[in-house]
């Protein structure tokens, strides 16, 4: 899945102090290289496809996304965890409505939301 693949990139990049950040687009998760001078958006899940800032803004317009610039700044670790948990909740609810798993994921979601500032 896109988030898991991006997490591998993020963990390796942080280990070697490379400025890579997660970008939580609606319905997709990509990465951004940003060293303060250059900014490159790329998609590990689709073979490292590179996107311009304008392409990302156009994509966000299709979702009627308010505050598009904030989305492109990148997301926190907590936002990545919350997104992953929401995806798990959707999967468990849609494909395998196991009440125990759903309650477990819902509990983790509530915990993650409690830490949101």
Coordinates of C-alpha atoms in Angstrom, one line a residue:
X1 CA 0.0 0.0 0.0
X2 CA 1.2 3.5 -0.7
X3 CA 1.6 4.6 3.0
X4 CA 3.6 1.6 3.9
X5 CA 6.0 2.0 1.0
X6 CA 6.4 5.7 1.8
X7 CA 7.1 4.9 5.4
X8 CA 10.1 2.8 4.3
X9 CA 11.4 5.8 2.3
X10 CA 10.7 8.1 5.3
X11 CA 12.5 5.9 7.8
X12 CA 15.6 5.5 5.6
X13 CA 15.7 9.2 4.7
X14 CA 15.5 10.2 8.4
X15 CA 18.3 7.8 9.2
X16 CA 20.6 9.5 6.7
X17 CA 19.3 13.0 7.4
X18 CA 17.7 13.4 3.9
X19 CA 14.8 16.0 3.9
X20 CA 11.9 13.8 2.8
X21 CA 8.4 14.4 4.2
X22 CA 5.0 12.7 3.8
X23 CA 2.2 14.4 2.0
X24 CA -1.3 13.2 2.8
X25 CA -3.3 13.9 -0.4
X26 CA -6.9 12.8 -0.5
X27 CA -7.1 9.2 -1.6
X28 CA -3.3 8.9 -2.0
X29 CA -0.1 9.4 -0.1
X30 CA 3.1 10.7 -1.7
X31 CA 6.4 12.1 -0.5
X32 CA 8.2 15.4 -0.9
X33 CA 11.9 16.3 -1.0
X34 CA 12.4 19.7 0.4
X35 CA 15.8 21.1 1.3
X36 CA 14.6 24.7 1.7
X37 CA 15.6 25.6 -1.9
X38 CA 14.3 22.8 -4.0
X39 CA 10.9 21.0 -3.7
X40 CA 10.1 17.7 -5.5
X41 CA 7.0 15.7 -5.0
X42 CA 7.2 12.0 -5.9
X43 CA 5.2 8.9 -5.7
X44 CA 7.1 5.7 -4.6
X45 CA 4.0 3.6 -5.2
X46 CA 3.9 4.5 -8.9
X47 CA 7.5 3.9 -9.7
X48 CA 8.9 7.2 -8.3
X49 CA 6.7 9.3 -10.6
X50 CA 7.6 13.0 -10.1
X51 CA 4.9 15.7 -9.7
X52 CA 5.2 19.5 -9.8
X53 CA 3.6 21.6 -7.1
X54 CA 1.1 22.8 -9.6
X55 CA 0.1 19.2 -10.5
X56 CA -0.5 18.5 -6.8
X57 CA -2.5 21.7 -6.4
X58 CA -4.6 20.7 -9.5
X59 CA -5.2 17.3 -7.9
X60 CA -6.3 18.9 -4.7
X61 CA -8.8 21.1 -6.6
X62 CA -10.5 18.0 -7.8
X63 CA -11.3 17.1 -4.2
X64 CA -12.5 20.6 -3.4
X65 CA -9.7 20.8 -0.8
X66 CA -9.5 23.9 1.3
X67 CA -6.1 25.0 2.4
X68 CA -4.2 23.1 -0.3
X69 CA -0.9 24.8 0.6
X70 CA -1.1 23.4 4.1
X71 CA -1.5 19.9 2.7
X72 CA 1.6 20.3 0.5
X73 CA 3.7 21.4 3.5
X74 CA 3.7 17.8 4.7
X75 CA 2.3 15.9 7.6
X76 CA 3.4 14.9 11.0
X77 CA 4.1 11.4 12.3
X78 CA 0.8 11.5 14.2
X79 CA -1.1 12.4 11.0
X80 CA 0.5 9.4 9.2
X81 CA -0.5 7.1 12.0
X82 CA -4.0 8.4 12.1
X83 CA -4.4 8.0 8.3
X84 CA -3.1 4.5 8.5
X85 CA -5.5 3.6 11.3
X86 CA -8.4 5.2 9.3
X87 CA -7.5 3.1 6.3
X88 CA -7.4 -0.1 8.5
X89 CA -10.8 0.8 10.0
X90 CA -12.2 1.2 6.5
X91 CA -10.8 -2.1 5.4
X92 CA -12.0 -4.0 8.4
X93 CA -15.4 -2.4 8.2
X94 CA -15.8 -3.0 4.4
X95 CA -14.2 -6.4 3.8
X96 CA -14.2 -8.2 7.1
X97 CA -16.6 -6.7 9.7
X98 CA -14.9 -8.4 12.7
X99 CA -16.3 -6.5 15.7
X100 CA -13.2 -7.2 17.8
X101 CA -10.8 -5.8 15.2
X102 CA -13.0 -2.8 14.6
X103 CA -13.2 -1.9 18.3
X104 CA -9.4 -2.3 18.5
X105 CA -8.7 0.0 15.6
X106 CA -11.4 2.5 16.8
X107 CA -9.6 2.5 20.2
X108 CA -6.3 3.3 18.5
X109 CA -7.9 6.0 16.5
X110 CA -9.4 7.6 19.6
X111 CA -5.9 7.5 21.2
X112 CA -4.3 9.1 18.2
X113 CA -6.9 11.8 18.0
X114 CA -6.4 12.5 21.7
X115 CA -2.7 13.4 20.9
X116 CA -3.7 15.7 18.0
X117 CA -2.9 19.3 18.9

